[in-house]
PDB file of C-alpha atoms in Angstrom:
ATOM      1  CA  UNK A   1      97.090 100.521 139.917  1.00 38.00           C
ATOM      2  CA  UNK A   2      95.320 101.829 142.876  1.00 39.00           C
ATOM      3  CA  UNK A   3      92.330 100.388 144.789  1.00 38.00           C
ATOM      4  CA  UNK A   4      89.182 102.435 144.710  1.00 41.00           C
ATOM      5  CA  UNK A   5      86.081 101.975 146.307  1.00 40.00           C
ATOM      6  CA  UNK A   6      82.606 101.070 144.544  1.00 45.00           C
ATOM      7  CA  UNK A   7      79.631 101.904 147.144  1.00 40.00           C
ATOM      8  CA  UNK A   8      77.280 100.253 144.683  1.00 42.00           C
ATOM      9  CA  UNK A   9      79.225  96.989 144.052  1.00 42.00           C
ATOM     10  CA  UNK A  10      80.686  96.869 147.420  1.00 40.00           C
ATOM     11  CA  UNK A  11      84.068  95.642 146.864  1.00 41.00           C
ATOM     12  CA  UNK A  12      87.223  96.810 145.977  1.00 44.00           C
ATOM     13  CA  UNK A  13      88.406  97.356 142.340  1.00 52.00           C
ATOM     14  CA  UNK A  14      91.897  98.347 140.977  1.00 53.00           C
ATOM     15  CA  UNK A  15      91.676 101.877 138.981  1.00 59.00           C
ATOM     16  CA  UNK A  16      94.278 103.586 137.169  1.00 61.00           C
ATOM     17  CA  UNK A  17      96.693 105.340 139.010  1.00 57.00           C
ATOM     18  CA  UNK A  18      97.683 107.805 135.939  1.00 60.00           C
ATOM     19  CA  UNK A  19      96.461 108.884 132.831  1.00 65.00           C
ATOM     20  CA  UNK A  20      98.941 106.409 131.021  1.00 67.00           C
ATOM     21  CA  UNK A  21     100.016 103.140 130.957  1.00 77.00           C
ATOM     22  CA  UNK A  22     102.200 100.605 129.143  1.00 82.00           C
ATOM     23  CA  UNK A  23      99.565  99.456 126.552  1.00 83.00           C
ATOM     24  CA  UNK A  24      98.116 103.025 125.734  1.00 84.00           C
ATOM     25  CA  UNK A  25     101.519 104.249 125.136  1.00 90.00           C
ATOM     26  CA  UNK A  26     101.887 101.319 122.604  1.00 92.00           C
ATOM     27  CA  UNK A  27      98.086 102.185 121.168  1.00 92.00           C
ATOM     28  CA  UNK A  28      99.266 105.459 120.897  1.00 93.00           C
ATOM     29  CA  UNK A  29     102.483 104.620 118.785  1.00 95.00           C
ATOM     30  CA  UNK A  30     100.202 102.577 116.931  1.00 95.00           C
ATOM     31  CA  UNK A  31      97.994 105.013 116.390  1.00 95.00           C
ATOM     32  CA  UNK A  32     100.298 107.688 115.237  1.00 96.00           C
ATOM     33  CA  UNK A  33     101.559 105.029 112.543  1.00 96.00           C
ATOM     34  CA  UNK A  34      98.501 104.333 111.132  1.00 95.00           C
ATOM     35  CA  UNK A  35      97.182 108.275 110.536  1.00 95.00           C
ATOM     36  CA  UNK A  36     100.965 109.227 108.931  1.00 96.00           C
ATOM     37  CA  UNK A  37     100.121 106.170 106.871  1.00 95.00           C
ATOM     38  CA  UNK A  38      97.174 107.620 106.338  1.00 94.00           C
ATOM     39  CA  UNK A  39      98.180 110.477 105.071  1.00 93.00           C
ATOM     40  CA  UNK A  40     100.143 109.472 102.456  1.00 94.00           C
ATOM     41  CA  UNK A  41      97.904 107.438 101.188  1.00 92.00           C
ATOM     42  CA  UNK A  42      94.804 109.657 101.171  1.00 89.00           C
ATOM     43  CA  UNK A  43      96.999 112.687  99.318  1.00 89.00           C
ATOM     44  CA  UNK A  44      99.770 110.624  97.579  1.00 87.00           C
ATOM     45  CA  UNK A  45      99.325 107.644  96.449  1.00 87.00           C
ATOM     46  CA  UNK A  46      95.334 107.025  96.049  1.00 84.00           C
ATOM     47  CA  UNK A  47      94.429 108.544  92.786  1.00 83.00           C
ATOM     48  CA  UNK A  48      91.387 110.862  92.517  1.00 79.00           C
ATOM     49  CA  UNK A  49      87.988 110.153  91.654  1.00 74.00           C
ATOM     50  CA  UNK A  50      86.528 109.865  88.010  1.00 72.00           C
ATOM     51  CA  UNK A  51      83.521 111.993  89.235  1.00 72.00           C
ATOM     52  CA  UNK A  52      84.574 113.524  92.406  1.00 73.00           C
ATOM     53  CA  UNK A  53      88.121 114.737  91.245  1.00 77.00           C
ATOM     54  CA  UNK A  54      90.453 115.442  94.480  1.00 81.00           C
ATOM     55  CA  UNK A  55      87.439 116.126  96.646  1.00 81.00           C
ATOM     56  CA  UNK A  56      87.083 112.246  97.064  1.00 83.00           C
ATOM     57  CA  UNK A  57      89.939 112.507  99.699  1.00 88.00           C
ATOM     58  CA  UNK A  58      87.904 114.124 102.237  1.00 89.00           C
ATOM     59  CA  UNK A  59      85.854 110.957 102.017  1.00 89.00           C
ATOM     60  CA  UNK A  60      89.133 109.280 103.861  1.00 92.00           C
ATOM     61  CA  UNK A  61      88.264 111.469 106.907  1.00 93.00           C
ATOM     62  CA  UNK A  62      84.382 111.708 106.715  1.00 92.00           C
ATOM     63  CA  UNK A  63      83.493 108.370 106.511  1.00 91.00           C
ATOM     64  CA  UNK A  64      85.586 106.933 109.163  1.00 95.00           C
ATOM     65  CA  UNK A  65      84.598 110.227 111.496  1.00 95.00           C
ATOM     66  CA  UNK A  66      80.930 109.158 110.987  1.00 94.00           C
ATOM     67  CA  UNK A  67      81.434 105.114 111.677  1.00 95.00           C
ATOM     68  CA  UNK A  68      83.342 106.196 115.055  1.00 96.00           C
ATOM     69  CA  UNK A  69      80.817 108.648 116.290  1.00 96.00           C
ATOM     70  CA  UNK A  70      78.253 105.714 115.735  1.00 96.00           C
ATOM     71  CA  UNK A  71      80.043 103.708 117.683  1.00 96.00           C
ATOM     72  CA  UNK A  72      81.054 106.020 120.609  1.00 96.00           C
ATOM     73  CA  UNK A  73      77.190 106.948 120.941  1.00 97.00           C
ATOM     74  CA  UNK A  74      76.246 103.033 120.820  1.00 96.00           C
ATOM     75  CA  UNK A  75      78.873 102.375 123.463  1.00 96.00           C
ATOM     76  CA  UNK A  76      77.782 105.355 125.652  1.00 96.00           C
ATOM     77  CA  UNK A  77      74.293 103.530 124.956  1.00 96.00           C
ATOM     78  CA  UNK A  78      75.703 100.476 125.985  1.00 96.00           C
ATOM     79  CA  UNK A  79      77.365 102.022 129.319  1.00 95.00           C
ATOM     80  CA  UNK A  80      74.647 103.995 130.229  1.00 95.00           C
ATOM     81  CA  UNK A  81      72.472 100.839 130.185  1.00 95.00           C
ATOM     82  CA  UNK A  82      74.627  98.386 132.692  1.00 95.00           C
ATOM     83  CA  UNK A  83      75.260 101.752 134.735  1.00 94.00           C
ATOM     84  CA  UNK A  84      71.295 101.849 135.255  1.00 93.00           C
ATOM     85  CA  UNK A  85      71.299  98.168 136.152  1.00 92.00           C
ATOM     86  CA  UNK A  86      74.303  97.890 138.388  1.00 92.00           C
ATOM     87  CA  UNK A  87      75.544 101.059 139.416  1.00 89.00           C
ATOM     88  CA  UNK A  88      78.623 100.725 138.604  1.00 89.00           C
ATOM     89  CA  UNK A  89      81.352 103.139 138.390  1.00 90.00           C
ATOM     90  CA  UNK A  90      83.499 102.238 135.468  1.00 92.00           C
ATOM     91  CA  UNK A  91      80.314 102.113 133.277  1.00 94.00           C
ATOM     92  CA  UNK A  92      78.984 105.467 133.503  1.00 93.00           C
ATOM     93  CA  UNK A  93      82.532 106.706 133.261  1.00 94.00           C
ATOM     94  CA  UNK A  94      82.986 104.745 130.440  1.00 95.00           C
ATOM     95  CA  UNK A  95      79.713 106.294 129.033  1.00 95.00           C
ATOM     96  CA  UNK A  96      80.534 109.813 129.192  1.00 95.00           C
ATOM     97  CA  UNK A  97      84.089 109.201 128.165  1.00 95.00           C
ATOM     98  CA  UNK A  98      82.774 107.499 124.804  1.00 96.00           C
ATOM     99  CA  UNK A  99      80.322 110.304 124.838  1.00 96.00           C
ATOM    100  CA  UNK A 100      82.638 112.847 124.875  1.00 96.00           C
ATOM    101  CA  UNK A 101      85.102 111.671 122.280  1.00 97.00           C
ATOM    102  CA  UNK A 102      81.917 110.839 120.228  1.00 96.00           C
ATOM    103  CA  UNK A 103      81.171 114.648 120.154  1.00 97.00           C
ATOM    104  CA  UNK A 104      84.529 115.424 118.599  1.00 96.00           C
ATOM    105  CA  UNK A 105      84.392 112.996 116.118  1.00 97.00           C
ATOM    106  CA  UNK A 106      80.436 113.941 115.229  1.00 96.00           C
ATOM    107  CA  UNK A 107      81.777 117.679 114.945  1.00 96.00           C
ATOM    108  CA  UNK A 108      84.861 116.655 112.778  1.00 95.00           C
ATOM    109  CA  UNK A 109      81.718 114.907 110.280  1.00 94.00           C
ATOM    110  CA  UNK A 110      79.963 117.566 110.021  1.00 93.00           C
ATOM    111  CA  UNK A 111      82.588 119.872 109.238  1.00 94.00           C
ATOM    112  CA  UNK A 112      83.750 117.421 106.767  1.00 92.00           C
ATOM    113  CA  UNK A 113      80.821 117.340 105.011  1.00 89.00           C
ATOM    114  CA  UNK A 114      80.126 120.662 104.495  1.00 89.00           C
ATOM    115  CA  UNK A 115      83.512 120.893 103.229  1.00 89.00           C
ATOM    116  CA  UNK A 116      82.781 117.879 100.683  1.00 86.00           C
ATOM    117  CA  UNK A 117      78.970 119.870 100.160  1.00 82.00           C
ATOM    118  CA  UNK A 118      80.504 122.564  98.905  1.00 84.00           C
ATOM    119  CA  UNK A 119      82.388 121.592  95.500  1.00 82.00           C
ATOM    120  CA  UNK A 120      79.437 118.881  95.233  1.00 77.00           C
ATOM    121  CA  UNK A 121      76.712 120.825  96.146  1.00 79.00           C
ATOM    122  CA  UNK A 122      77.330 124.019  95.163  1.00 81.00           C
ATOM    123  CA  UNK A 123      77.148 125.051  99.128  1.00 82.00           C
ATOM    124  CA  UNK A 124      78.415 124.570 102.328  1.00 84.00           C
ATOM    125  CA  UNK A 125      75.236 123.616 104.295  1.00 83.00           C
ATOM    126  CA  UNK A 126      71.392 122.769 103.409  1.00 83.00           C
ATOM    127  CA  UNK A 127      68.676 121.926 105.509  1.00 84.00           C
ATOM    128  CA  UNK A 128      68.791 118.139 104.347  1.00 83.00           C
ATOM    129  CA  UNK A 129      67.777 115.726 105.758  1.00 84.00           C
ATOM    130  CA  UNK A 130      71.152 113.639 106.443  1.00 86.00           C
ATOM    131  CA  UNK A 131      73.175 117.387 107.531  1.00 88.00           C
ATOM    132  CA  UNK A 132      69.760 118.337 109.618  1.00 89.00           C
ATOM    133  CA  UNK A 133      69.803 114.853 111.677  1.00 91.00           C
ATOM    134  CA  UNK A 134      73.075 114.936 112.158  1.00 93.00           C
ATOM    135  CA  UNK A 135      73.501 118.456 113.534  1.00 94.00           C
ATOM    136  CA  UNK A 136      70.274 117.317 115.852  1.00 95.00           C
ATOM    137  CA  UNK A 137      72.343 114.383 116.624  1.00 96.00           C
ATOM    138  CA  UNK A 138      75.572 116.928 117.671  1.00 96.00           C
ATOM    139  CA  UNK A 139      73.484 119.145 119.875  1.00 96.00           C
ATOM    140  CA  UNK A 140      71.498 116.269 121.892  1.00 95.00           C
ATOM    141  CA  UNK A 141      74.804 115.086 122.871  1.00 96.00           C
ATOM    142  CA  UNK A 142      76.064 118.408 123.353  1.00 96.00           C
ATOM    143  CA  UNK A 143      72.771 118.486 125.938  1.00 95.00           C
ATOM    144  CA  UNK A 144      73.999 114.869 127.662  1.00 95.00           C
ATOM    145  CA  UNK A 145      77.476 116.265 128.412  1.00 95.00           C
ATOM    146  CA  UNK A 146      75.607 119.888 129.936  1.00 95.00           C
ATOM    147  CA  UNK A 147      73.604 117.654 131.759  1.00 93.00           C
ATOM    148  CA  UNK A 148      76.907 115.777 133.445  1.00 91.00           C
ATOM    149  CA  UNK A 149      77.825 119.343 134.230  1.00 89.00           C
ATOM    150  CA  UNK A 150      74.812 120.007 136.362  1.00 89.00           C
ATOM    151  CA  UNK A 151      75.512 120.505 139.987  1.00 86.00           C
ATOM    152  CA  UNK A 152      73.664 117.769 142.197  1.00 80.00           C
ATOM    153  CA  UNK A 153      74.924 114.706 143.957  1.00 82.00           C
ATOM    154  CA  UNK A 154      77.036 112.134 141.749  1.00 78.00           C
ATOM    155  CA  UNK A 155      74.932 109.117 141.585  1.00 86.00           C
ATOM    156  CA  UNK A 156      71.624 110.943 140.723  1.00 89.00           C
ATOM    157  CA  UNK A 157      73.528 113.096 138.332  1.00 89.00           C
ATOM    158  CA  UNK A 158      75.252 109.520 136.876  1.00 90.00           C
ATOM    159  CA  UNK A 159      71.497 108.445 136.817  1.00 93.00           C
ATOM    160  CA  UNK A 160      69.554 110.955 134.950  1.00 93.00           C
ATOM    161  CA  UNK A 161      72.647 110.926 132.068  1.00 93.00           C
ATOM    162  CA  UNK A 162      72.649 107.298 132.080  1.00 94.00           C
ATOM    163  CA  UNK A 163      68.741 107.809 130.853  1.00 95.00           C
ATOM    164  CA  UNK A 164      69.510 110.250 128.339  1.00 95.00           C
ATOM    165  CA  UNK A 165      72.437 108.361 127.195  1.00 94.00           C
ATOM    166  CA  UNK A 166      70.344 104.803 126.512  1.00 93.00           C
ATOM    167  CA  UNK A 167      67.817 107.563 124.831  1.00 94.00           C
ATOM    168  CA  UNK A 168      69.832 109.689 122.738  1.00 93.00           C
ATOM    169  CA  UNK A 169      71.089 106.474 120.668  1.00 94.00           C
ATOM    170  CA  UNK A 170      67.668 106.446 118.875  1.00 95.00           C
ATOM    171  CA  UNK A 171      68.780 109.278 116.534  1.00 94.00           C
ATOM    172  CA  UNK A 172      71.808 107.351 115.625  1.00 94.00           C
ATOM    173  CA  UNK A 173      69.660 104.644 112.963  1.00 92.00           C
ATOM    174  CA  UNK A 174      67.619 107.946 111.931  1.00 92.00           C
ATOM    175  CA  UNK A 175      70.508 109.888 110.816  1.00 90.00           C
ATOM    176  CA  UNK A 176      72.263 106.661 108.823  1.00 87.00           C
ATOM    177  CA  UNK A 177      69.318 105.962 107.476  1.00 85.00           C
ATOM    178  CA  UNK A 178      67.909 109.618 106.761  1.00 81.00           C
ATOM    179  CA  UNK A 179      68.860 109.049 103.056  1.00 78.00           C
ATOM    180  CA  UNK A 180      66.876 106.770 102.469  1.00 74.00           C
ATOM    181  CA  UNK A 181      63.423 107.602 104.726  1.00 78.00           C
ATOM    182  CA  UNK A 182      63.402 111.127 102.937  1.00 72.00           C
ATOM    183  CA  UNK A 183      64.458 112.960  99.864  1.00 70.00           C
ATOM    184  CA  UNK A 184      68.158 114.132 100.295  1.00 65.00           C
ATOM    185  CA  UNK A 185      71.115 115.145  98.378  1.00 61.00           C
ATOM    186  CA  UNK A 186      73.111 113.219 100.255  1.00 66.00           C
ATOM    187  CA  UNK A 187      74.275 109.532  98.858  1.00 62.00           C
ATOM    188  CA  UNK A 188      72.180 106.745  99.703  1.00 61.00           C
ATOM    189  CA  UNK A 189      73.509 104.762 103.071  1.00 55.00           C
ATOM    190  CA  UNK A 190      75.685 102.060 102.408  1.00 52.00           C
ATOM    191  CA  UNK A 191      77.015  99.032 103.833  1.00 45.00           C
ATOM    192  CA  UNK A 192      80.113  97.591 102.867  1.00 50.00           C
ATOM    193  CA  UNK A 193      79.129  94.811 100.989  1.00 46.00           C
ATOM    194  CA  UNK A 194      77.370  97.430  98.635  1.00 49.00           C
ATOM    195  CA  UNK A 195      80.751 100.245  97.853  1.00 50.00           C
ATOM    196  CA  UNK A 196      80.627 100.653  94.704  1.00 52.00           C
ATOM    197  CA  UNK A 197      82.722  97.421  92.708  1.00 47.00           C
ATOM    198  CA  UNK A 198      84.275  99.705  90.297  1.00 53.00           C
ATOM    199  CA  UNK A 199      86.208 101.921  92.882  1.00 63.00           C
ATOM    200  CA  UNK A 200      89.928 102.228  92.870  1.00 67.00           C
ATOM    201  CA  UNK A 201      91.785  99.362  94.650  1.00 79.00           C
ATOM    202  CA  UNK A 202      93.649 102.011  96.365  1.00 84.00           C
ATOM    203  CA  UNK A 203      90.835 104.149  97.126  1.00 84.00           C
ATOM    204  CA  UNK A 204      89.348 100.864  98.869  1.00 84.00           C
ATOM    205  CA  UNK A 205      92.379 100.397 101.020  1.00 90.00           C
ATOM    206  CA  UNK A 206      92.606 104.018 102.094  1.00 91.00           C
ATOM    207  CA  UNK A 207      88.850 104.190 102.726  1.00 90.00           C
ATOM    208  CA  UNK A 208      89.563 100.884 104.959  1.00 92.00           C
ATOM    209  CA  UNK A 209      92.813 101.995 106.414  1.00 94.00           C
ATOM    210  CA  UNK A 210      91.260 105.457 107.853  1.00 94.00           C
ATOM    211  CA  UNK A 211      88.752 103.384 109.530  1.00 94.00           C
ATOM    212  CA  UNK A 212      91.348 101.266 110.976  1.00 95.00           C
ATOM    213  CA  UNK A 213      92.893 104.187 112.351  1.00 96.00           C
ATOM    214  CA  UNK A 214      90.395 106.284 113.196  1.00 97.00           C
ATOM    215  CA  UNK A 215      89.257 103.367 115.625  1.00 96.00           C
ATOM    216  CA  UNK A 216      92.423 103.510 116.918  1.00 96.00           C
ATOM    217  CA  UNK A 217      92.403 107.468 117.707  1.00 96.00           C
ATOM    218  CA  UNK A 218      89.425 106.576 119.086  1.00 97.00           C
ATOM    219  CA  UNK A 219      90.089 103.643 121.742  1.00 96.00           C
ATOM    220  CA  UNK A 220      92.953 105.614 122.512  1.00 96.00           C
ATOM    221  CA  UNK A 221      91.458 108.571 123.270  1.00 95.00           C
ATOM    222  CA  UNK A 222      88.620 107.072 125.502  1.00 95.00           C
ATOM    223  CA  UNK A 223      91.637 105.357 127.543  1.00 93.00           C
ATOM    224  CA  UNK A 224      92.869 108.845 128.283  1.00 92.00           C
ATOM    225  CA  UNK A 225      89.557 110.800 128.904  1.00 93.00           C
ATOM    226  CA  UNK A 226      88.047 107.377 130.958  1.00 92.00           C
ATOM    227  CA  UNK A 227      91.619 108.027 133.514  1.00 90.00           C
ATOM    228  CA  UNK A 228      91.280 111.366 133.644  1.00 89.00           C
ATOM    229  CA  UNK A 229      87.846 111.283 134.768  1.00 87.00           C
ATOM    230  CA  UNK A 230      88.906 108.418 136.994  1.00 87.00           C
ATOM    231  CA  UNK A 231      91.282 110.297 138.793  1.00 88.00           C
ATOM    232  CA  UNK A 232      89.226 113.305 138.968  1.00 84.00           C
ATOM    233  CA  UNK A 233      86.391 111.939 140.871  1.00 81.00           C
ATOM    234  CA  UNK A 234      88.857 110.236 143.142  1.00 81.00           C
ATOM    235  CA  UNK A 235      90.622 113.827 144.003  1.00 79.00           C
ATOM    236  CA  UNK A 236      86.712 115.078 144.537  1.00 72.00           C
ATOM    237  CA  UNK A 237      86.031 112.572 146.890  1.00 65.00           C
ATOM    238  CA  UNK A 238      89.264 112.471 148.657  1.00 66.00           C
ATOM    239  CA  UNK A 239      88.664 116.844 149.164  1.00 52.00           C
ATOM    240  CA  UNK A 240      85.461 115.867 150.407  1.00 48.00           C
ATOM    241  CA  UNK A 241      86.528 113.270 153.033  1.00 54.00           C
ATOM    242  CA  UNK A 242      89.424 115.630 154.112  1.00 53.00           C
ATOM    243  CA  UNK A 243      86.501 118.895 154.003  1.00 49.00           C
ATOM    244  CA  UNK A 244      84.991 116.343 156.647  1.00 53.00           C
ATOM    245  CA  UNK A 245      87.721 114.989 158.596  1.00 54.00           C
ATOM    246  CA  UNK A 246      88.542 118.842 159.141  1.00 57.00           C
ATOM    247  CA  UNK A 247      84.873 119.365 160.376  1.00 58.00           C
ATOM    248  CA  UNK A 248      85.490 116.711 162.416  1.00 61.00           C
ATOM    249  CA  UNK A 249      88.005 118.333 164.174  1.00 57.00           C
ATOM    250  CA  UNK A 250      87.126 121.372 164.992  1.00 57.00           C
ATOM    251  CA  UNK A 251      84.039 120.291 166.184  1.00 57.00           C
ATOM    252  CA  UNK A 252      86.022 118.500 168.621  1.00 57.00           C
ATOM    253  CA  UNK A 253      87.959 120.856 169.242  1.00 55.00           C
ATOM    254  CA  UNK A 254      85.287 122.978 169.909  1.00 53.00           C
ATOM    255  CA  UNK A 255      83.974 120.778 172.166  1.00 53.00           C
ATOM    256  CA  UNK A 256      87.241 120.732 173.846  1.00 57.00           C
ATOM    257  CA  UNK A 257      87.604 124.157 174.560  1.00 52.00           C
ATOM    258  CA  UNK A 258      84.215 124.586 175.529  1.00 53.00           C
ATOM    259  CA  UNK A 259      84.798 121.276 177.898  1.00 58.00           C
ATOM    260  CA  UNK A 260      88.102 123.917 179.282  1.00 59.00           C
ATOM    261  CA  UNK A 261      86.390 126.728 179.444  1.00 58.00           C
ATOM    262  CA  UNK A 262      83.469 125.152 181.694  1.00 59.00           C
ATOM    263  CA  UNK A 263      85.860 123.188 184.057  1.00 57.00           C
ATOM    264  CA  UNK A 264      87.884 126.439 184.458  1.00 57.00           C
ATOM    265  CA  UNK A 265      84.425 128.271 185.597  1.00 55.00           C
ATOM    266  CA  UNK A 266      83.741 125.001 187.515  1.00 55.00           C
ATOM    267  CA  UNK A 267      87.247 125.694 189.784  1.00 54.00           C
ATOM    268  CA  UNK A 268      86.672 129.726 189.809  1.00 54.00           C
ATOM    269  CA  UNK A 269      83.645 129.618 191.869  1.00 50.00           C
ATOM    270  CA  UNK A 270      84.714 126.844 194.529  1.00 49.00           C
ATOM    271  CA  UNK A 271      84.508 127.641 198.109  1.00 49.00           C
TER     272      UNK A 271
END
């Protein structure tokens, strides 16, 4: 671990020093695990559905993609909000991190479901109201990672994301409960208390089991993206302090020269 500086808390605090450690290599392991297992148990051993045949295994990926990309846009909510409130570094990091991986896993939803639309549906996309809010949901995060791109000094860049960040989680509630609000072909939300009782045992566990690892995936890859942003904005500010230290000196050693140059003049026209 290294020690970085935080202007706004105005104390040291340790930061990674890689884009690895000893427990995300172990996460990772565990992570790997759990999707092979998975796997097998999404296209071996869980049986297919009475009315949903062997499209019912897509529901293995689509549901947990959707519960994680809840989650990473509540905790870039949550980031984004203490960032605003204490300035602090490893929150709005932390925020676009989640936001980022929160992207991906809204993406891998919606290409999920169209995939699932299409043998259900009759079509790969309609303008209903659960796909509809959840593509508007893609593209305003979409926006809040542009606007993290936008040239301008860090902490008013950090700033105006950290707004849009606590603001953009309002669209989360609409899109889970879009089926319900308005007419869709979509299933009606559910929690988990209310899964249907008659479901395969082994459907259940595979349903559970790709959330289990899908959080995993996803933990793991906000570790990664959280160091590598670390360690990014610590090379950018150690380029800039070196851009300035160089400044420095050649300005002195301007001065220096012109100092010479004046003192030589000085001696030339001495009596």
């Amino acid at each position: 671990m290294t020690e970085s500086r935080h202007p706004a808390e105005g104390r040291n605090r340790p930061g990674p020093a890689g884009t690895s450690s000893a427990g995300t290599k172990v996460l990772g392991l565990v992570t790997i695990a759990g999707l092979v297992t998975l796997v097998l148990f999404a296209f071996v051993f869980s049986p297919a559905d009475t009315d949903l045949g062997e499209t019912v295994r897509i529901m293995y990926v689509h549901v947990p993609s959707a519960i994680v990309t809840y989650l990473a846009f509540a905790l870039t909510a949550v980031g984004s909000a203490v960032y605003l409130k204490n300035r602090s570094e490893f929150w709005d990091l932390l925020a676009w991190s989640s936001a980022e991986i929160g992207v991906l896993f809204c993406g891998l939803m919606l290409v999920t479901g169209m995939l699932w639309g299409r043998p259900t549906w009759g079509t790969y996309w309609v303008w209903d109201a659960r796909l509809t809010s959840t593509a508007v949901m893609f593209l305003l995060y979409v926006g809040y990672l542009a606007l993290r791109r936008v040239p301008g000094e860090g902490e008013v860049v950090a700033r105006r994301a950290a707004v849009v960040g606590l603001g953009a989680v309002l669209i989360v509630p609409i899109v889970h409960k879009s089926v319900d609000w308005w007419r869709s072909l979509h299933q009606e939300a559910t929690t988990l208390g209310q899964l249907d009782p008659e479901i395969d045992g082994l459907q259940y566990f595979t349903l559970f089991l790709g959330m289990a690892a899908f959080g995993c995936l996803f933990v793991w890859l906000v570790m990664h993206r959280f160091r590598v942003a670390y360690l990014a904005r610590q090379v950018e500010s150690s380029g800039l302090q070196a851009a300035i230290a160089e400044r420095r000196a050649e300005a002195v050693g301007d001065g220096s020269a012109a100092e010479s140059r004046q003192t030589s003049t000085s001696e030339g026209v001495s009596p």
